[in-house]
PDB file of C-alpha atoms in Angstrom:
ATOM      1  CA  MET A   1      -7.441  23.136   7.190  1.00  0.00           C
ATOM      2  CA  SER A   2     -10.859  22.832   6.007  1.00  0.00           C
ATOM      3  CA  VAL A   3     -10.466  19.209   4.474  1.00  0.00           C
ATOM      4  CA  GLY A   4      -9.711  16.137   7.004  1.00  0.00           C
ATOM      5  CA  SER A   5      -8.021  12.918   6.283  1.00  0.00           C
ATOM      6  CA  HIS A   6      -9.293  11.603   3.008  1.00  0.00           C
ATOM      7  CA  PHE A   7      -8.332   8.963  -0.087  1.00  0.00           C
ATOM      8  CA  ARG A   8      -8.146   9.108  -3.648  1.00  0.00           C
ATOM      9  CA  THR A   9      -7.222   6.839  -6.771  1.00  0.00           C
ATOM     10  CA  SER A  10      -6.007   7.346 -10.297  1.00  0.00           C
ATOM     11  CA  ALA A  11      -5.500   4.719 -12.572  1.00  0.00           C
ATOM     12  CA  SER A  12      -2.703   3.135 -10.991  1.00  0.00           C
ATOM     13  CA  THR A  13      -2.071   4.637  -7.798  1.00  0.00           C
ATOM     14  CA  GLY A  14      -4.102   5.542  -4.451  1.00  0.00           C
ATOM     15  CA  GLU A  15      -2.885   7.964  -1.768  1.00  0.00           C
ATOM     16  CA  ILE A  16      -4.141   8.206   1.385  1.00  0.00           C
ATOM     17  CA  THR A  17      -4.392  12.019   3.291  1.00  0.00           C
ATOM     18  CA  ILE A  18      -3.771  12.141   6.882  1.00  0.00           C
ATOM     19  CA  GLN A  19      -4.336  15.968   8.182  1.00  0.00           C
ATOM     20  CA  ALA A  20      -6.229  17.724  11.020  1.00  0.00           C
ATOM     21  CA  THR A  21      -9.137  20.180  10.544  1.00  0.00           C
ATOM     22  CA  LYS A  22     -10.206  23.372  12.397  1.00  0.00           C
ATOM     23  CA  ALA A  23     -13.197  21.535  14.011  1.00  0.00           C
ATOM     24  CA  ASP A  24     -10.383  18.854  15.222  1.00  0.00           C
ATOM     25  CA  LEU A  25      -8.446  21.383  16.863  1.00  0.00           C
ATOM     26  CA  GLN A  26     -11.059  23.478  18.543  1.00  0.00           C
ATOM     27  CA  ALA A  27     -10.936  22.061  22.222  1.00  0.00           C
ATOM     28  CA  PHE A  28      -7.271  23.407  21.664  1.00  0.00           C
ATOM     29  CA  SER A  29      -7.667  26.543  20.076  1.00  0.00           C
ATOM     30  CA  ALA A  30      -6.519  29.008  23.221  1.00  0.00           C
ATOM     31  CA  PHE A  31      -3.491  26.364  23.205  1.00  0.00           C
ATOM     32  CA  VAL A  32      -2.828  26.499  19.479  1.00  0.00           C
ATOM     33  CA  SER A  33      -3.069  30.218  19.263  1.00  0.00           C
ATOM     34  CA  ALA A  34      -0.990  30.514  22.755  1.00  0.00           C
ATOM     35  CA  VAL A  35       1.827  28.069  21.580  1.00  0.00           C
ATOM     36  CA  PRO A  36       1.661  27.520  17.879  1.00  0.00           C
ATOM     37  CA  LYS A  37       5.014  25.467  17.931  1.00  0.00           C
ATOM     38  CA  ALA A  38       4.016  23.129  20.507  1.00  0.00           C
ATOM     39  CA  ALA A  39       0.668  22.697  18.925  1.00  0.00           C
ATOM     40  CA  ALA A  40       2.500  22.058  15.899  1.00  0.00           C
ATOM     41  CA  ASN A  41       4.870  19.367  17.034  1.00  0.00           C
ATOM     42  CA  ALA A  42       1.701  17.653  18.640  1.00  0.00           C
ATOM     43  CA  GLN A  43       0.091  17.608  15.339  1.00  0.00           C
ATOM     44  CA  ARG A  44       2.941  16.292  13.358  1.00  0.00           C
ATOM     45  CA  ARG A  45       3.693  13.371  15.763  1.00  0.00           C
ATOM     46  CA  ALA A  46      -0.103  12.364  15.613  1.00  0.00           C
ATOM     47  CA  ILE A  47       0.184  12.376  11.847  1.00  0.00           C
ATOM     48  CA  ASN A  48       3.149  10.331  11.848  1.00  0.00           C
ATOM     49  CA  LYS A  49       2.166   7.794  14.226  1.00  0.00           C
ATOM     50  CA  THR A  50      -1.109   7.405  12.579  1.00  0.00           C
ATOM     51  CA  LEU A  51       0.799   6.613   9.070  1.00  0.00           C
ATOM     52  CA  GLY A  52       2.931   3.902  10.945  1.00  0.00           C
ATOM     53  CA  TRP A  53      -0.314   2.441  12.386  1.00  0.00           C
ATOM     54  CA  LEU A  54      -2.214   2.583   9.010  1.00  0.00           C
ATOM     55  CA  ARG A  55       1.026   1.277   6.877  1.00  0.00           C
ATOM     56  CA  THR A  56       0.895  -1.521   9.242  1.00  0.00           C
ATOM     57  CA  HIS A  57      -2.703  -2.411   9.477  1.00  0.00           C
ATOM     58  CA  ILE A  58      -3.037  -2.094   5.492  1.00  0.00           C
ATOM     59  CA  ALA A  59      -0.315  -4.551   4.730  1.00  0.00           C
ATOM     60  CA  ARG A  60      -1.995  -7.207   6.971  1.00  0.00           C
ATOM     61  CA  ALA A  61      -5.531  -6.999   5.720  1.00  0.00           C
ATOM     62  CA  VAL A  62      -4.184  -6.937   2.112  1.00  0.00           C
ATOM     63  CA  GLY A  63      -2.040  -9.752   2.573  1.00  0.00           C
ATOM     64  CA  GLN A  64      -4.796 -11.837   4.137  1.00  0.00           C
ATOM     65  CA  LYS A  65      -7.434 -10.703   1.516  1.00  0.00           C
ATOM     66  CA  GLU A  66      -5.165 -11.947  -1.287  1.00  0.00           C
ATOM     67  CA  GLY A  67      -2.917 -14.226   0.356  1.00  0.00           C
ATOM     68  CA  ILE A  68       0.033 -12.402  -0.159  1.00  0.00           C
ATOM     69  CA  ALA A  69       2.968 -12.051   2.010  1.00  0.00           C
ATOM     70  CA  MET A  70       3.186  -8.881   3.804  1.00  0.00           C
ATOM     71  CA  LYS A  71       6.709  -8.255   2.636  1.00  0.00           C
ATOM     72  CA  ALA A  72       5.183  -7.859  -1.188  1.00  0.00           C
ATOM     73  CA  VAL A  73       2.194  -5.605   0.208  1.00  0.00           C
ATOM     74  CA  ARG A  74       4.718  -3.343   2.174  1.00  0.00           C
ATOM     75  CA  GLN A  75       6.652  -2.773  -0.875  1.00  0.00           C
ATOM     76  CA  ARG A  76       3.760  -1.056  -2.662  1.00  0.00           C
ATOM     77  CA  LEU A  77       3.076   1.097   0.179  1.00  0.00           C
ATOM     78  CA  ARG A  78       5.312   4.282   0.562  1.00  0.00           C
ATOM     79  CA  THR A  79       4.949   6.592   3.770  1.00  0.00           C
ATOM     80  CA  TYR A  80       5.546  10.756   3.295  1.00  0.00           C
ATOM     81  CA  LEU A  81       6.022  11.862   6.907  1.00  0.00           C
ATOM     82  CA  VAL A  82       4.968  15.285   7.928  1.00  0.00           C
ATOM     83  CA  ARG A  83       8.561  16.988   8.253  1.00  0.00           C
ATOM     84  CA  GLY A  84       8.104  20.443   7.938  1.00  0.00           C
ATOM     85  CA  GLY A  85       5.363  23.057   8.109  1.00  0.00           C
ATOM     86  CA  THR A  86       2.899  21.502   5.834  1.00  0.00           C
ATOM     87  CA  MET A  87       0.631  19.524   8.307  1.00  0.00           C
ATOM     88  CA  ARG A  88      -0.102  16.910   5.995  1.00  0.00           C
ATOM     89  CA  GLY A  89       1.184  13.528   5.583  1.00  0.00           C
ATOM     90  CA  LYS A  90       0.520  10.668   2.993  1.00  0.00           C
ATOM     91  CA  LEU A  91       0.344   6.752   1.987  1.00  0.00           C
ATOM     92  CA  TRP A  92       0.918   6.103  -1.294  1.00  0.00           C
ATOM     93  CA  PHE A  93       0.163   2.577  -2.853  1.00  0.00           C
ATOM     94  CA  GLY A  94       0.802   1.304  -6.224  1.00  0.00           C
ATOM     95  CA  LEU A  95      -2.298  -0.481  -7.824  1.00  0.00           C
ATOM     96  CA  ASN A  96      -0.662  -1.915 -10.837  1.00  0.00           C
ATOM     97  CA  PRO A  97      -0.292  -5.893 -11.138  1.00  0.00           C
ATOM     98  CA  LEU A  98       2.198  -7.568  -8.734  1.00  0.00           C
ATOM     99  CA  GLU A  99       4.221 -10.286 -10.039  1.00  0.00           C
ATOM    100  CA  ALA A 100       2.754 -13.442  -8.371  1.00  0.00           C
ATOM    101  CA  SER A 101       6.388 -14.606  -7.798  1.00  0.00           C
ATOM    102  CA  ARG A 102       6.897 -11.902  -5.124  1.00  0.00           C
ATOM    103  CA  THR A 103       4.092 -12.424  -3.047  1.00  0.00           C
ATOM    104  CA  GLY A 104       5.070 -15.579  -1.418  1.00  0.00           C
ATOM    105  CA  ARG A 105       7.598 -18.626  -1.673  1.00  0.00           C
ATOM    106  CA  ALA A 106       7.241 -19.857  -5.397  1.00  0.00           C
ATOM    107  CA  ARG A 107       7.605 -23.816  -5.962  1.00  0.00           C
ATOM    108  CA  GLN A 108       7.949 -25.576  -9.021  1.00  0.00           C
ATOM    109  CA  THR A 109       5.852 -28.979  -9.704  1.00  0.00           C
ATOM    110  CA  ARG A 110       5.666 -31.225 -12.101  1.00  0.00           C
ATOM    111  CA  THR A 111       2.039 -29.836 -13.013  1.00  0.00           C
ATOM    112  CA  GLY A 112       3.089 -26.090 -12.602  1.00  0.00           C
ATOM    113  CA  VAL A 113       4.091 -23.509 -10.071  1.00  0.00           C
ATOM    114  CA  SER A 114       2.511 -22.831  -6.416  1.00  0.00           C
ATOM    115  CA  VAL A 115       3.272 -19.869  -4.712  1.00  0.00           C
ATOM    116  CA  GLY A 116       1.035 -19.169  -1.519  1.00  0.00           C
ATOM    117  CA  ARG A 117      -2.649 -20.410  -1.978  1.00  0.00           C
ATOM    118  CA  ARG A 118      -2.237 -20.113  -5.791  1.00  0.00           C
ATOM    119  CA  ARG A 119      -1.617 -22.407  -8.219  1.00  0.00           C
ATOM    120  CA  TYR A 120      -0.343 -21.973 -12.057  1.00  0.00           C
ATOM    121  CA  ALA A 121      -0.971 -25.021 -13.958  1.00  0.00           C
ATOM    122  CA  GLY A 122       1.337 -25.504 -17.064  1.00  0.00           C
ATOM    123  CA  ALA A 123       3.669 -22.339 -15.618  1.00  0.00           C
ATOM    124  CA  PHE A 124       7.425 -22.385 -14.891  1.00  0.00           C
ATOM    125  CA  TYR A 125       9.704 -20.649 -12.491  1.00  0.00           C
ATOM    126  CA  LYS A 126      12.881 -19.479 -13.418  1.00  0.00           C
ATOM    127  CA  LYS A 127      14.827 -16.620 -15.066  1.00  0.00           C
ATOM    128  CA  VAL A 128      14.084 -15.128 -18.636  1.00  0.00           C
ATOM    129  CA  TYR A 129      15.385 -11.858 -18.802  1.00  0.00           C
ATOM    130  CA  GLY A 130      18.201 -11.773 -16.044  1.00  0.00           C
ATOM    131  CA  GLY A 131      17.612 -10.591 -12.446  1.00  0.00           C
ATOM    132  CA  ALA A 132      15.357 -12.916 -10.462  1.00  0.00           C
ATOM    133  CA  PRO A 133      13.080 -15.628 -11.436  1.00  0.00           C
ATOM    134  CA  ASP A 134       9.421 -15.092 -12.350  1.00  0.00           C
ATOM    135  CA  ILE A 135       6.500 -17.043 -12.894  1.00  0.00           C
ATOM    136  CA  TRP A 136       5.796 -18.031 -16.517  1.00  0.00           C
ATOM    137  CA  ILE A 137       3.770 -19.831 -19.078  1.00  0.00           C
ATOM    138  CA  ARG A 138       3.939 -20.194 -22.782  1.00  0.00           C
ATOM    139  CA  THR A 139       0.888 -18.239 -24.302  1.00  0.00           C
ATOM    140  CA  GLY A 140       0.645 -21.805 -26.509  1.00  0.00           C
ATOM    141  CA  SER A 141      -0.254 -23.681 -23.262  1.00  0.00           C
ATOM    142  CA  LYS A 142      -3.607 -25.110 -22.871  1.00  0.00           C
ATOM    143  CA  HIS A 143      -3.469 -23.994 -19.378  1.00  0.00           C
ATOM    144  CA  PHE A 144      -2.882 -20.360 -20.311  1.00  0.00           C
ATOM    145  CA  SER A 145      -5.617 -18.103 -19.328  1.00  0.00           C
ATOM    146  CA  ALA A 146      -5.285 -14.327 -19.483  1.00  0.00           C
ATOM    147  CA  ASP A 147      -7.201 -13.806 -15.810  1.00  0.00           C
ATOM    148  CA  ASP A 148      -3.975 -15.516 -14.421  1.00  0.00           C
ATOM    149  CA  TYR A 149      -1.278 -13.292 -16.203  1.00  0.00           C
ATOM    150  CA  PRO A 150      -2.563  -9.542 -16.176  1.00  0.00           C
ATOM    151  CA  ALA A 151      -1.003  -6.795 -17.720  1.00  0.00           C
ATOM    152  CA  SER A 152       0.426  -8.818 -20.310  1.00  0.00           C
ATOM    153  CA  ASP A 153      -0.092  -7.539 -23.881  1.00  0.00           C
ATOM    154  CA  VAL A 154      -0.838 -10.249 -26.270  1.00  0.00           C
ATOM    155  CA  SER A 155      -0.585  -9.424 -29.800  1.00  0.00           C
ATOM    156  CA  GLY A 156      -1.390 -11.371 -33.057  1.00  0.00           C
ATOM    157  CA  ALA A 157      -4.485 -13.118 -34.497  1.00  0.00           C
ATOM    158  CA  GLY A 158      -5.734 -16.175 -33.708  1.00  0.00           C
ATOM    159  CA  GLY A 159      -6.004 -16.096 -30.272  1.00  0.00           C
ATOM    160  CA  PRO A 160      -3.421 -17.460 -27.264  1.00  0.00           C
ATOM    161  CA  SER A 161      -1.614 -19.897 -29.407  1.00  0.00           C
ATOM    162  CA  SER A 162      -0.368 -17.290 -31.711  1.00  0.00           C
ATOM    163  CA  GLY A 163      -0.091 -14.308 -29.113  1.00  0.00           C
ATOM    164  CA  TRP A 164       3.536 -12.867 -27.857  1.00  0.00           C
ATOM    165  CA  ILE A 165       3.603 -11.183 -25.065  1.00  0.00           C
ATOM    166  CA  SER A 166       6.021  -8.055 -24.630  1.00  0.00           C
ATOM    167  CA  GLU A 167       7.900  -7.564 -21.663  1.00  0.00           C
ATOM    168  CA  ASN A 168      10.761  -5.468 -21.141  1.00  0.00           C
ATOM    169  CA  ASP A 169      10.864  -4.605 -24.535  1.00  0.00           C
ATOM    170  CA  SER A 170      11.391  -8.105 -25.831  1.00  0.00           C
ATOM    171  CA  ARG A 171       9.135 -10.333 -27.306  1.00  0.00           C
ATOM    172  CA  PHE A 172       8.668 -13.983 -26.519  1.00  0.00           C
ATOM    173  CA  PRO A 173       5.756 -16.559 -26.707  1.00  0.00           C
ATOM    174  CA  LEU A 174       5.591 -16.193 -22.645  1.00  0.00           C
ATOM    175  CA  ALA A 175       3.337 -14.451 -20.101  1.00  0.00           C
ATOM    176  CA  LYS A 176       4.177 -13.788 -16.485  1.00  0.00           C
ATOM    177  CA  ALA A 177       2.114 -14.585 -14.088  1.00  0.00           C
ATOM    178  CA  LYS A 178       0.369 -11.311 -12.068  1.00  0.00           C
ATOM    179  CA  ILE A 179      -2.117 -10.438  -9.342  1.00  0.00           C
ATOM    180  CA  GLU A 180      -4.421  -7.766  -9.878  1.00  0.00           C
ATOM    181  CA  LEU A 181      -4.860  -5.200  -6.866  1.00  0.00           C
ATOM    182  CA  ASP A 182      -7.948  -3.559  -7.967  1.00  0.00           C
ATOM    183  CA  ASP A 183     -10.054  -5.661  -5.652  1.00  0.00           C
ATOM    184  CA  VAL A 184      -8.464  -4.570  -2.430  1.00  0.00           C
ATOM    185  CA  LEU A 185      -9.738  -0.995  -3.070  1.00  0.00           C
ATOM    186  CA  PRO A 186     -12.559  -1.152  -0.459  1.00  0.00           C
ATOM    187  CA  LEU A 187     -10.043  -1.729   2.235  1.00  0.00           C
ATOM    188  CA  PHE A 188      -7.899   1.292   1.782  1.00  0.00           C
ATOM    189  CA  ARG A 189     -11.300   3.115   2.069  1.00  0.00           C
ATOM    190  CA  SER A 190     -12.463   1.191   5.138  1.00  0.00           C
ATOM    191  CA  TRP A 191      -9.058   1.968   6.510  1.00  0.00           C
ATOM    192  CA  THR A 192      -8.808   5.538   5.708  1.00  0.00           C
ATOM    193  CA  GLN A 193     -11.927   6.049   7.845  1.00  0.00           C
ATOM    194  CA  GLN A 194     -10.477   4.088  10.726  1.00  0.00           C
ATOM    195  CA  ALA A 195      -7.241   5.856  10.375  1.00  0.00           C
ATOM    196  CA  GLU A 196      -9.032   9.090  10.881  1.00  0.00           C
ATOM    197  CA  LYS A 197     -10.368   7.628  14.289  1.00  0.00           C
ATOM    198  CA  ARG A 198      -7.174   6.897  15.367  1.00  0.00           C
ATOM    199  CA  PHE A 199      -5.553  10.014  14.046  1.00  0.00           C
ATOM    200  CA  LEU A 200      -8.022  11.979  16.623  1.00  0.00           C
ATOM    201  CA  GLU A 201      -7.365   9.847  19.384  1.00  0.00           C
ATOM    202  CA  LEU A 202      -3.643  10.080  18.950  1.00  0.00           C
ATOM    203  CA  LEU A 203      -3.732  13.969  18.203  1.00  0.00           C
ATOM    204  CA  LYS A 204      -5.388  14.383  21.718  1.00  0.00           C
ATOM    205  CA  GLN A 205      -2.946  12.532  23.686  1.00  0.00           C
ATOM    206  CA  GLU A 206       0.025  14.540  21.984  1.00  0.00           C
ATOM    207  CA  LEU A 207      -2.019  17.896  22.015  1.00  0.00           C
ATOM    208  CA  ASN A 208      -2.457  17.108  25.874  1.00  0.00           C
ATOM    209  CA  PHE A 209       0.728  15.607  26.354  1.00  0.00           C
ATOM    210  CA  GLU A 210       2.213  19.310  25.081  1.00  0.00           C
ATOM    211  CA  LEU A 211      -0.358  21.167  27.283  1.00  0.00           C
ATOM    212  CA  GLN A 212       1.218  19.368  30.337  1.00  0.00           C
ATOM    213  CA  LYS A 213       4.435  20.195  29.382  1.00  0.00           C
ATOM    214  CA  HIS A 214       3.552  24.212  28.830  1.00  0.00           C
ATOM    215  CA  ARG A 215       1.723  24.039  32.208  1.00  0.00           C
ATOM    216  CA  SER A 216       4.799  22.301  33.968  1.00  0.00           C
ATOM    217  CA  LYS A 217       6.800  25.124  32.651  1.00  0.00           C
ATOM    218  CA  GLY A 218       4.587  27.707  33.929  1.00  0.00           C
ATOM    219  CA  ARG A 219       4.736  26.427  37.503  1.00  0.00           C
ATOM    220  CA  GLY A 220       8.218  26.028  37.416  1.00  0.00           C
TER     221      GLY A 220
END
């Protein structure tokens, strides 16, 4: 318990860990030693409440920054609550580019597709591989820009006009509109720091609650 809450990333995912340190519990050390089960219950509730608080605020912050519906952001966030003896909770999030069609209501226009505050000139919204429709563009279109269609595997010499996009093991001269999420990493770092403060507040509240219950039983 020497390492407190922290944030780390890999190539395609990130993870925020919420846990207490020995210093966090120092003020309640006597109670923790005397009634370890009650103290563990307090820690568990504090961690799980912090994870719920963190998930809500990160979803809102990312949605506002990138113009993405909160529902779409939440689909990239997964909480691992404390349920056993390990007093460590985690919030996982995926950083792979997000399909633009998932970020809001896509609208087909004469000039392309709009979704939220984004516009994809020359694109069309329809099913290509079955399942849900997506926002696509022909790579030969004069409106095609790799910046608007990240994580697409463009192959073939001669530039975009002769390139092919590989999706789902099939090959079509199409690219799917996606949104890169690398720019939101500073938000996760910032909210990790705020989550640490929130966790300490909740931990004190929960430990005090258990302490008062313990004292009430002693007087009973």
